Amino acid sequence: PQSTMAAILRSLVLTSSAYTAPLLLFRRTPYNVITIMKIVSKISLLFATTSPLTSAFAPSTTGAMRRALALRAGEKLPIAATEEVMSQKKHGTSDKPVQKDLRWKCDYDTADRICNFNRHYAEHAGYWTSTTFLNEVDRENPTEYYDSVTGELLFTAPVGRTMEEYLKESQSHGWPSFRDEEVNWDFVRCLPDGECVSTSGTHLGHNIPDKNGNRYCINLVSVAGRPED
């Protein structure tokens, strides 16, 4: 009903928050909680992407909001995919090779092999520390990581933690390690065995959960791309 939608919008505007608005509505509408969450998720995501209050936020902020909204709508993370996404294409599991000018001086041949002709293996542990990554990464602001094949934004980190915490965790495991709120779920999926891939068929790494939740252990060579126009 229009009155219900109006109430939802009023709550969103008054609070400027997609997180607290649902709580104001539970006693005012006849719908169950899941229905409310799905309605609010769609409207608040639109609000978040169009409002001048939120348009100035970093991509990592909207990414965290997208994750929260997905969870509230009953969506389970990681978002699953079937083997079809990794079917053979023009260049291995992708339509084309990796970009020539990868960031952080990542090796082209290694990247192309791992991204497009591989399902189980990874760059060697600590490889990412042998690149120029640690010297070039922004220590003050989140870094965006792009698909080495397509240039699509896949991860933004750190989100919800400090750069020191992000680097410490990555160094302890041997590969860049991302959490749910640092993933762009528009382009990242996981297969039943934990393999983490892009929606276009790029092999990224694996989800290896720990006591803190999902942990996406990702090859730097898979996310060293540059955004394409």
XYZ file of N, CA and C in Angstrom:
687
model
N 0.832 -1.202 0.000
C 0.000 0.000 0.000
C 0.857 1.239 0.000
N 0.321 2.313 -0.577
C 1.093 3.548 -0.672
C 1.432 4.099 0.699
N 0.522 3.936 1.673
C 0.787 4.462 3.006
C 1.983 3.762 3.647
N 2.086 2.457 3.411
C 3.221 1.699 3.951
C 4.519 2.132 3.296
N 4.510 2.263 1.968
C 5.710 2.697 1.251
C 6.113 4.092 1.694
N 5.126 4.945 1.917
C 5.423 6.307 2.361
C 6.083 6.286 3.727
N 5.591 5.391 4.607
C 6.176 5.276 5.938
C 7.624 4.812 5.861
N 7.882 3.864 4.961
C 9.251 3.370 4.780
C 10.168 4.483 4.303
N 9.715 5.222 3.306
C 10.531 6.307 2.767
C 10.765 7.381 3.814
N 9.719 7.703 4.611
C 9.870 8.716 5.651
C 10.927 8.294 6.655
N 10.901 7.021 7.035
C 11.876 6.521 7.996
C 13.285 6.586 7.447
N 13.420 6.233 6.152
C 14.742 6.277 5.528
C 15.285 7.692 5.484
N 14.430 8.624 5.126
C 14.873 10.015 5.007
C 15.207 10.599 6.364
N 14.362 10.323 7.355
C 14.564 10.892 8.678
C 15.812 10.352 9.340
N 16.097 9.076 9.121
C 17.261 8.481 9.769
C 18.497 8.504 8.895
N 18.313 8.661 7.585
C 19.419 8.582 6.611
C 20.201 7.289 6.798
N 19.489 6.254 7.175
C 20.160 4.984 7.430
C 19.298 3.828 7.004
N 19.904 2.906 6.231
C 19.181 1.709 5.804
C 19.146 0.666 6.903
N 19.894 0.894 7.976
C 20.031 -0.126 8.993
C 19.006 -0.001 10.109
N 18.614 1.227 10.455
C 17.696 1.412 11.565
C 16.265 1.569 11.115
N 16.059 1.917 9.854
C 14.704 2.164 9.371
C 13.752 1.001 9.578
N 14.158 -0.265 9.309
C 13.214 -1.363 9.454
C 12.650 -1.486 10.859
N 13.457 -1.151 11.863
C 13.025 -1.303 13.234
C 11.857 -0.379 13.561
N 11.735 0.735 12.859
C 10.677 1.688 13.122
C 9.355 1.251 12.523
N 9.399 0.242 11.681
C 8.217 -0.102 10.900
C 7.514 -1.376 11.341
N 8.184 -2.191 12.141
C 7.622 -3.492 12.463
C 6.242 -3.402 13.104
N 6.012 -2.378 13.928
C 4.738 -2.271 14.634
C 3.688 -1.512 13.840
N 4.035 -1.034 12.670
C 3.118 -0.206 11.896
C 2.546 -0.913 10.673
N 3.061 -2.082 10.350
C 2.624 -2.750 9.135
C 2.206 -4.182 9.432
N 1.342 -4.750 8.605
C 0.881 -6.123 8.803
C 1.809 -7.161 8.201
N 2.900 -6.748 7.553
C 3.764 -7.693 6.868
C 4.712 -8.396 7.845
N 5.169 -9.599 7.450
C 6.128 -10.281 8.301
C 7.512 -9.670 8.132
N 8.435 -10.102 8.985
C 9.759 -9.473 9.038
C 10.512 -9.625 7.725
N 10.490 -10.828 7.127
C 11.236 -11.052 5.890
C 10.725 -10.150 4.780
N 9.392 -10.026 4.671
C 8.822 -9.157 3.643
C 9.265 -7.721 3.847
N 9.226 -7.259 5.082
C 9.664 -5.888 5.402
C 11.114 -5.691 4.991
N 11.961 -6.665 5.333
C 13.383 -6.539 5.024
C 13.614 -6.452 3.526
N 12.879 -7.241 2.744
C 13.068 -7.233 1.297
C 12.629 -5.902 0.702
N 11.508 -5.357 1.199
C 11.030 -4.067 0.705
C 12.026 -2.969 1.044
N 12.455 -2.960 2.301
C 13.391 -1.921 2.752
C 14.719 -2.028 2.039
N 15.192 -3.263 1.795
C 16.477 -3.447 1.124
C 16.481 -2.805 -0.246
N 15.408 -3.037 -1.008
C 15.347 -2.497 -2.363
C 15.246 -0.977 -2.350
N 14.392 -0.443 -1.494
C 14.191 1.003 -1.448
C 15.422 1.703 -0.890
N 16.000 1.148 0.183
C 17.141 1.806 0.801
C 18.381 1.741 -0.076
N 18.510 0.656 -0.883
C 19.640 0.601 -1.809
C 19.505 1.686 -2.858
N 18.280 1.922 -3.338
C 18.040 3.004 -4.278
C 18.351 4.337 -3.625
N 17.925 4.493 -2.383
C 18.188 5.721 -1.636
C 19.685 5.950 -1.482
N 20.400 4.848 -1.170
C 21.844 4.963 -0.931
C 22.608 5.353 -2.175
N 22.131 4.915 -3.341
C 22.877 5.177 -4.566
C 22.470 6.481 -5.234
N 21.378 7.122 -4.753
C 20.926 8.351 -5.397
C 20.977 9.560 -4.480
N 21.038 9.330 -3.181
C 21.005 10.443 -2.247
C 22.306 11.214 -2.268
N 22.267 12.558 -2.224
C 23.499 13.347 -2.163
C 24.246 13.111 -0.866
N 23.539 12.590 0.172
C 24.204 12.326 1.436
C 25.146 11.143 1.332
N 24.789 10.165 0.479
C 25.593 8.949 0.382
C 26.442 8.883 -0.860
N 26.190 9.711 -1.839
C 26.951 9.635 -3.083
C 28.407 9.997 -2.887
N 28.694 10.715 -1.784
C 30.073 11.117 -1.524
C 30.846 10.036 -0.790
N 30.161 8.968 -0.333
C 30.828 7.898 0.382
C 31.729 7.116 -0.561
N 32.775 6.492 0.005
C 33.672 5.654 -0.790
C 32.934 4.404 -1.244
N 33.393 3.776 -2.345
C 32.765 2.538 -2.821
C 32.692 1.472 -1.748
N 33.684 1.451 -0.835
C 33.682 0.447 0.218
C 32.491 0.618 1.142
N 32.047 1.868 1.349
C 30.907 2.120 2.210
C 29.642 1.551 1.596
N 29.421 1.814 0.314
C 28.228 1.288 -0.342
C 28.312 -0.223 -0.456
N 29.527 -0.755 -0.565
C 29.683 -2.200 -0.607
C 29.262 -2.838 0.705
N 29.665 -2.224 1.825
C 29.264 -2.730 3.132
C 27.758 -2.624 3.306
N 27.177 -1.543 2.797
C 25.733 -1.371 2.884
C 25.028 -2.437 2.065
N 25.580 -2.727 0.872
C 24.979 -3.742 0.014
C 24.981 -5.098 0.722
N 26.077 -5.403 1.420
C 26.154 -6.670 2.143
C 25.114 -6.715 3.250
N 25.001 -5.620 4.012
C 24.038 -5.589 5.104
C 22.612 -5.757 4.588
N 22.324 -5.105 3.471
C 20.987 -5.197 2.892
C 20.712 -6.602 2.392
N 21.723 -7.236 1.810
C 21.555 -8.597 1.317
C 21.247 -9.546 2.467
N 21.959 -9.376 3.568
C 21.736 -10.232 4.723
C 20.349 -10.013 5.308
N 19.914 -8.759 5.342
C 18.600 -8.450 5.883
C 17.495 -9.028 4.996
N 17.777 -9.157 3.707
C 16.788 -9.699 2.770
C 16.828 -11.224 2.729
N 17.653 -11.811 3.578
C 17.714 -13.261 3.655
C 18.689 -13.895 2.690
N 19.591 -13.104 2.112
C 20.563 -13.650 1.163
C 21.787 -14.157 1.910
N 22.195 -15.367 1.621
C 23.319 -15.977 2.314
C 24.615 -15.716 1.576
N 25.665 -15.420 2.337
C 26.985 -15.199 1.744
C 27.892 -16.369 2.093
N 28.786 -16.759 1.171
C 28.983 -16.143 -0.144
C 27.858 -16.501 -1.122
N 27.695 -15.660 -2.147
C 26.708 -15.957 -3.180
C 27.256 -17.095 -4.040
N 26.441 -18.119 -4.212
C 26.900 -19.345 -4.876
C 26.759 -19.275 -6.392
N 27.568 -20.083 -7.042
C 27.503 -20.247 -8.501
C 27.630 -21.723 -8.827
N 27.290 -22.097 -10.043
C 27.453 -23.477 -10.497
C 28.690 -23.564 -11.386
N 29.036 -24.759 -11.782
C 30.193 -24.982 -12.637
C 30.073 -24.266 -13.985
N 28.876 -23.908 -14.357
C 28.666 -23.268 -15.655
C 29.487 -21.995 -15.807
N 29.646 -21.250 -14.706
C 30.383 -19.989 -14.786
C 31.839 -20.215 -15.188
N 32.364 -21.420 -14.912
C 33.757 -21.730 -15.238
C 33.867 -22.642 -16.459
N 32.870 -22.628 -17.293
C 32.907 -23.435 -18.523
C 33.989 -22.909 -19.465
N 34.423 -23.753 -20.382
C 35.468 -23.359 -21.326
C 34.947 -22.292 -22.286
N 35.790 -21.271 -22.479
C 35.421 -20.164 -23.363
C 36.539 -19.938 -24.388
N 36.622 -18.754 -24.930
C 37.606 -18.485 -25.983
C 39.037 -18.584 -25.471
N 39.253 -18.261 -24.193
C 40.606 -18.272 -23.626
C 40.530 -18.943 -22.253
N 40.558 -20.254 -22.262
C 40.399 -20.971 -21.002
C 38.995 -20.771 -20.452
N 38.909 -20.359 -19.199
C 37.597 -20.120 -18.598
C 37.111 -18.691 -18.805
N 37.892 -17.888 -19.514
C 37.522 -16.501 -19.811
C 37.411 -16.279 -21.316
N 36.911 -15.131 -21.681
C 36.789 -14.806 -23.105
C 38.060 -14.198 -23.676
N 38.992 -13.791 -22.805
C 40.212 -13.143 -23.281
C 41.309 -13.283 -22.236
N 42.560 -13.000 -22.599
C 43.675 -13.081 -21.640
C 43.599 -11.963 -20.598
N 44.491 -12.031 -19.621
C 44.578 -10.958 -18.635
C 45.141 -9.704 -19.288
N 44.950 -8.598 -18.637
C 45.466 -7.329 -19.137
C 46.996 -7.363 -19.197
N 47.543 -6.654 -20.134
C 49.003 -6.622 -20.306
C 49.707 -5.853 -19.196
N 49.127 -4.737 -18.798
C 49.785 -3.848 -17.838
C 49.146 -4.007 -16.459
N 49.415 -5.127 -15.816
C 48.849 -5.384 -14.496
C 49.507 -4.504 -13.436
N 48.759 -4.201 -12.425
C 49.291 -3.367 -11.347
C 50.310 -4.138 -10.505
N 51.101 -3.363 -9.779
C 52.083 -3.881 -8.822
C 53.117 -4.814 -9.463
N 53.295 -4.643 -10.783
C 54.284 -5.434 -11.519
C 54.041 -6.946 -11.398
N 52.788 -7.322 -11.343
C 52.451 -8.748 -11.328
C 52.822 -9.388 -12.655
N 53.316 -10.603 -12.607
C 53.792 -11.285 -13.804
C 52.625 -11.697 -14.704
N 52.720 -11.326 -15.978
C 51.638 -11.590 -16.926
C 51.375 -13.084 -17.113
N 52.428 -13.862 -17.357
C 52.257 -15.288 -17.625
C 51.664 -16.012 -16.420
N 52.151 -15.664 -15.231
C 51.616 -16.278 -14.016
C 50.144 -15.927 -13.857
N 49.827 -14.672 -14.087
C 48.440 -14.221 -13.942
C 47.527 -14.909 -14.944
N 47.952 -15.000 -16.185
C 47.092 -15.596 -17.210
C 46.861 -17.084 -16.937
N 47.887 -17.746 -16.471
C 47.757 -19.171 -16.165
C 46.801 -19.401 -14.988
N 46.974 -18.630 -13.929
C 46.143 -18.822 -12.742
C 44.707 -18.366 -12.970
N 44.533 -17.284 -13.673
C 43.192 -16.742 -13.892
C 42.359 -17.569 -14.861
N 42.993 -18.069 -15.927
C 42.236 -18.636 -17.049
C 42.430 -20.123 -17.314
N 43.489 -20.707 -16.787
C 43.760 -22.114 -17.072
C 44.030 -22.895 -15.786
N 43.256 -22.604 -14.761
C 43.533 -23.167 -13.455
C 42.277 -23.175 -12.604
N 42.107 -24.225 -11.832
C 40.957 -24.314 -10.936
C 41.374 -24.579 -9.492
N 42.596 -25.035 -9.279
C 42.977 -25.497 -7.938
C 44.263 -24.883 -7.399
N 45.133 -24.414 -8.267
C 46.438 -23.951 -7.810
C 46.462 -22.433 -7.614
N 47.522 -21.976 -6.960
C 47.618 -20.559 -6.621
C 49.038 -20.048 -6.848
N 49.175 -18.741 -6.892
C 50.517 -18.166 -6.840
C 51.139 -18.636 -5.522
N 52.463 -18.736 -5.475
C 53.077 -19.282 -4.263
C 52.830 -18.372 -3.064
N 52.763 -18.955 -1.898
C 52.504 -18.193 -0.672
C 53.522 -17.070 -0.526
N 53.024 -15.872 -0.279
C 53.905 -14.730 -0.109
C 54.270 -14.033 -1.399
N 53.794 -14.559 -2.539
C 54.119 -13.934 -3.829
C 53.767 -12.458 -3.816
N 52.619 -12.122 -3.257
C 52.156 -10.736 -3.285
C 53.121 -9.783 -2.594
N 53.898 -10.294 -1.623
C 54.867 -9.430 -0.938
C 56.127 -9.221 -1.774
N 56.302 -10.037 -2.816
C 57.477 -9.882 -3.685
C 57.210 -8.887 -4.813
N 55.980 -8.445 -4.944
C 55.628 -7.431 -5.941
C 55.840 -6.049 -5.327
N 55.412 -5.033 -6.028
C 55.550 -3.672 -5.495
C 54.334 -3.262 -4.658
N 53.456 -4.215 -4.381
C 52.213 -3.913 -3.673
C 52.442 -3.185 -2.348
N 53.272 -3.732 -1.492
C 53.464 -3.148 -0.162
C 54.069 -1.754 -0.216
N 54.828 -1.483 -1.258
C 55.422 -0.144 -1.407
C 54.440 0.864 -1.981
N 53.464 0.382 -2.748
C 52.571 1.290 -3.457
C 51.179 1.427 -2.841
N 50.753 0.463 -2.040
C 49.386 0.483 -1.537
C 49.135 1.693 -0.633
N 47.952 2.265 -0.760
C 47.541 3.408 0.042
C 47.319 2.949 1.485
N 48.070 3.518 2.415
C 47.961 3.110 3.819
C 46.858 3.857 4.562
N 46.293 4.867 3.934
C 45.295 5.698 4.606
C 43.869 5.425 4.138
N 43.718 4.939 2.914
C 42.387 4.753 2.334
C 42.242 3.340 1.760
N 41.007 2.836 1.673
C 40.792 1.514 1.091
C 41.276 1.450 -0.354
N 41.784 0.307 -0.748
C 42.250 0.061 -2.117
C 41.223 -0.776 -2.858
N 41.008 -0.447 -4.121
C 40.082 -1.207 -4.953
C 40.873 -2.219 -5.789
N 40.349 -3.430 -5.853
C 41.007 -4.519 -6.569
C 40.132 -4.942 -7.749
N 40.709 -4.908 -8.938
C 39.952 -5.154 -10.163
C 40.338 -6.478 -10.816
N 39.365 -7.106 -11.434
C 39.563 -8.349 -12.169
C 40.693 -8.166 -13.188
N 41.680 -9.041 -13.149
C 42.829 -8.924 -14.055
C 42.466 -9.176 -15.511
N 41.306 -9.769 -15.746
C 40.857 -10.008 -17.116
C 39.908 -8.917 -17.592
N 38.855 -8.663 -16.832
C 37.781 -7.762 -17.280
C 37.889 -6.335 -16.767
N 38.630 -6.127 -15.690
C 38.712 -4.796 -15.111
C 37.535 -4.450 -14.212
N 36.687 -5.419 -13.894
C 35.551 -5.168 -13.007
C 36.034 -5.087 -11.559
N 35.390 -4.210 -10.784
C 35.741 -4.072 -9.373
C 35.271 -5.315 -8.616
N 36.205 -5.993 -7.921
C 35.881 -7.225 -7.205
C 35.961 -7.079 -5.689
N 36.950 -6.358 -5.208
C 37.149 -6.212 -3.768
C 37.552 -4.784 -3.435
N 37.229 -4.368 -2.236
C 37.686 -3.093 -1.696
C 38.106 -3.342 -0.258
N 39.354 -3.019 0.070
C 39.838 -3.306 1.422
C 40.891 -2.281 1.846
N 40.951 -2.013 3.156
C 40.152 -2.639 4.212
C 38.793 -1.954 4.404
N 37.822 -2.728 4.874
C 36.504 -2.212 5.250
C 36.169 -2.783 6.625
N 35.875 -1.937 7.568
C 35.542 -2.397 8.912
C 36.743 -2.823 9.731
N 37.930 -2.529 9.261
C 39.164 -2.808 9.994
C 40.239 -1.879 9.484
N 41.370 -1.863 10.132
C 42.451 -0.985 9.721
C 43.303 -1.652 8.640
N 44.089 -0.841 7.957
C 45.011 -1.389 6.962
C 46.007 -2.325 7.633
N 46.439 -1.967 8.821
C 47.381 -2.814 9.547
C 46.777 -4.200 9.812
N 45.501 -4.233 10.194
C 44.826 -5.509 10.461
C 44.672 -6.326 9.187
N 44.330 -5.638 8.103
C 44.171 -6.319 6.809
C 45.490 -6.929 6.346
N 46.562 -6.162 6.427
C 47.867 -6.654 5.982
C 48.380 -7.766 6.894
N 48.133 -7.628 8.193
C 48.596 -8.647 9.139
C 47.920 -9.977 8.857
N 46.613 -9.947 8.620
C 45.898 -11.186 8.322
C 46.381 -11.785 7.007
N 46.561 -10.941 5.996
C 47.012 -11.422 4.690
C 48.405 -12.043 4.781
N 49.279 -11.413 5.550
C 50.640 -11.930 5.689
C 50.654 -13.251 6.452
N 49.771 -13.379 7.435
C 49.750 -14.615 8.230
C 49.255 -15.796 7.409
N 48.419 -15.539 6.409
C 47.882 -16.625 5.590
C 48.658 -16.829 4.295
N 49.402 -15.810 3.862
C 50.212 -15.954 2.653
C 49.621 -15.359 1.398
N 48.367 -14.941 1.457
C 47.686 -14.351 0.315
C 46.778 -13.218 0.794
N 46.488 -12.232 -0.054
C 45.519 -11.200 0.323
C 44.213 -11.857 0.771
N 43.728 -11.474 1.933
C 42.551 -12.119 2.515
C 41.442 -11.104 2.747
N 40.293 -11.368 2.156
C 39.165 -10.436 2.217
C 38.005 -11.040 3.000
N 37.197 -10.162 3.600
C 36.011 -10.567 4.347
C 34.747 -10.200 3.566
N 33.607 -10.704 4.025
C 32.345 -10.514 3.298
C 32.097 -9.075 2.898
N 32.328 -8.144 3.827
C 32.010 -6.740 3.565
C 32.981 -6.076 2.598
N 34.043 -6.776 2.240
C 35.037 -6.236 1.309
C 34.858 -6.770 -0.115
N 33.813 -7.572 -0.309
C 33.561 -8.210 -1.602
C 32.481 -7.462 -2.374
N 32.695 -7.275 -3.667
C 31.664 -6.713 -4.536
C 30.867 -7.884 -5.106
N 29.701 -8.144 -4.501
C 28.922 -9.322 -4.871
C 28.237 -9.196 -6.217
N 28.416 -8.082 -6.881
C 27.915 -7.972 -8.254
C 28.712 -8.875 -9.188
N 29.987 -9.132 -8.842
C 30.856 -9.853 -9.768
C 31.616 -11.024 -9.156
N 31.411 -11.316 -7.882
C 32.146 -12.403 -7.220
C 31.179 -13.514 -6.801
N 31.589 -14.759 -7.036
C 30.784 -15.914 -6.658
C 31.688 -16.997 -6.064
N 31.060 -17.963 -5.378
C 31.798 -19.108 -4.855
C 31.117 -20.397 -5.282
N 31.914 -21.396 -5.617
C 31.397 -22.705 -5.977
C 31.280 -23.566 -4.721
N 30.562 -24.674 -4.795
C 30.353 -25.513 -3.607
C 31.638 -25.957 -2.914
N 32.726 -26.143 -3.667
C 33.979 -26.592 -3.056
C 34.799 -25.448 -2.476
N 34.253 -24.221 -2.526
C 34.951 -23.076 -1.957
C 35.714 -22.238 -2.959
N 35.827 -22.714 -4.202
C 36.539 -21.930 -5.208
C 35.857 -20.582 -5.403
N 36.638 -19.532 -5.373
C 36.130 -18.171 -5.533
C 36.446 -17.699 -6.947
N 35.434 -17.235 -7.662
C 35.591 -16.879 -9.074
C 34.841 -15.588 -9.371
N 35.143 -15.022 -10.519
C 34.367 -13.868 -10.969
C 33.228 -14.374 -11.846
N 32.240 -13.549 -12.053
C 31.081 -13.958 -12.856
C 31.442 -14.171 -14.317
N 32.617 -13.705 -14.725
C 33.050 -13.881 -16.117
C 33.964 -15.088 -16.295
N 34.298 -15.780 -15.182
C 35.106 -16.991 -15.287
C 36.546 -16.876 -14.839
N 36.919 -15.786 -14.206
C 38.282 -15.644 -13.694
C 38.424 -16.406 -12.379
N 39.428 -17.274 -12.297
C 39.717 -17.943 -11.024
C 40.382 -16.925 -10.103
N 39.833 -16.779 -8.896
C 40.345 -15.781 -7.956
C 41.095 -16.406 -6.787
N 40.576 -17.487 -6.245
C 41.177 -18.112 -5.073
C 40.168 -19.039 -4.430
N 40.157 -19.074 -3.088
C 39.225 -19.951 -2.374
C 38.709 -19.278 -1.105
N 37.512 -19.649 -0.735
C 36.953 -19.232 0.538
C 37.373 -20.251 1.589
N 38.160 -19.802 2.565
C 38.630 -20.670 3.639
C 38.182 -20.052 4.962
N 36.980 -20.366 5.393
C 36.430 -19.737 6.610
C 37.276 -20.030 7.844
N 37.244 -19.092 8.780
C 37.890 -19.289 10.074
C 36.897 -18.893 11.167
N 37.355 -18.720 12.366
C 36.463 -18.428 13.488
C 35.750 -17.085 13.337
N 36.268 -16.227 12.472
C 35.660 -14.912 12.261
C 34.692 -14.879 11.086
N 34.533 -16.017 10.405
C 33.610 -16.057 9.278
C 34.297 -16.382 7.967
N 33.646 -16.032 6.875
C 34.212 -16.294 5.545
C 35.502 -15.506 5.352
N 36.497 -16.169 4.776
C 37.758 -15.489 4.460
C 38.133 -15.883 3.045
N 38.168 -14.909 2.166
C 38.431 -15.149 0.752
C 39.924 -14.955 0.497
N 40.615 -16.083 0.316
C 42.060 -16.109 0.117
C 42.308 -15.958 -1.383
N 42.780 -14.793 -1.808
C 42.771 -14.420 -3.220
C 44.185 -14.204 -3.775
N 44.401 -14.701 -4.981
C 45.674 -14.449 -5.673
C 45.762 -12.978 -6.076
N 46.863 -12.343 -5.744
C 47.020 -10.949 -6.150
C 47.003 -10.824 -7.662
N 47.572 -11.820 -8.363
C 47.612 -11.743 -9.819
C 46.221 -11.783 -10.449
N 45.227 -12.239 -9.676
C 43.862 -12.305 -10.189
C 43.104 -10.995 -10.023
N 43.605 -10.131 -9.146
C 42.899 -8.881 -8.852
C 43.803 -7.668 -9.045
N 44.751 -7.805 -9.970
C 45.704 -6.720 -10.230
C 45.352 -5.962 -11.492
N 44.114 -6.083 -11.934
C 43.701 -5.407 -13.154
C 43.497 -3.921 -12.972
N 43.226 -3.283 -14.084
C 42.913 -1.847 -14.088
C 41.486 -1.674 -14.598
N 40.751 -0.720 -14.027
C 39.366 -0.529 -14.485
C 39.312 -0.173 -15.958
N 38.402 -0.802 -16.678
C 38.239 -0.517 -18.105
C 37.031 0.357 -18.316
N 37.125 1.259 -19.286
C 36.012 2.157 -19.586
C 34.858 1.382 -20.238
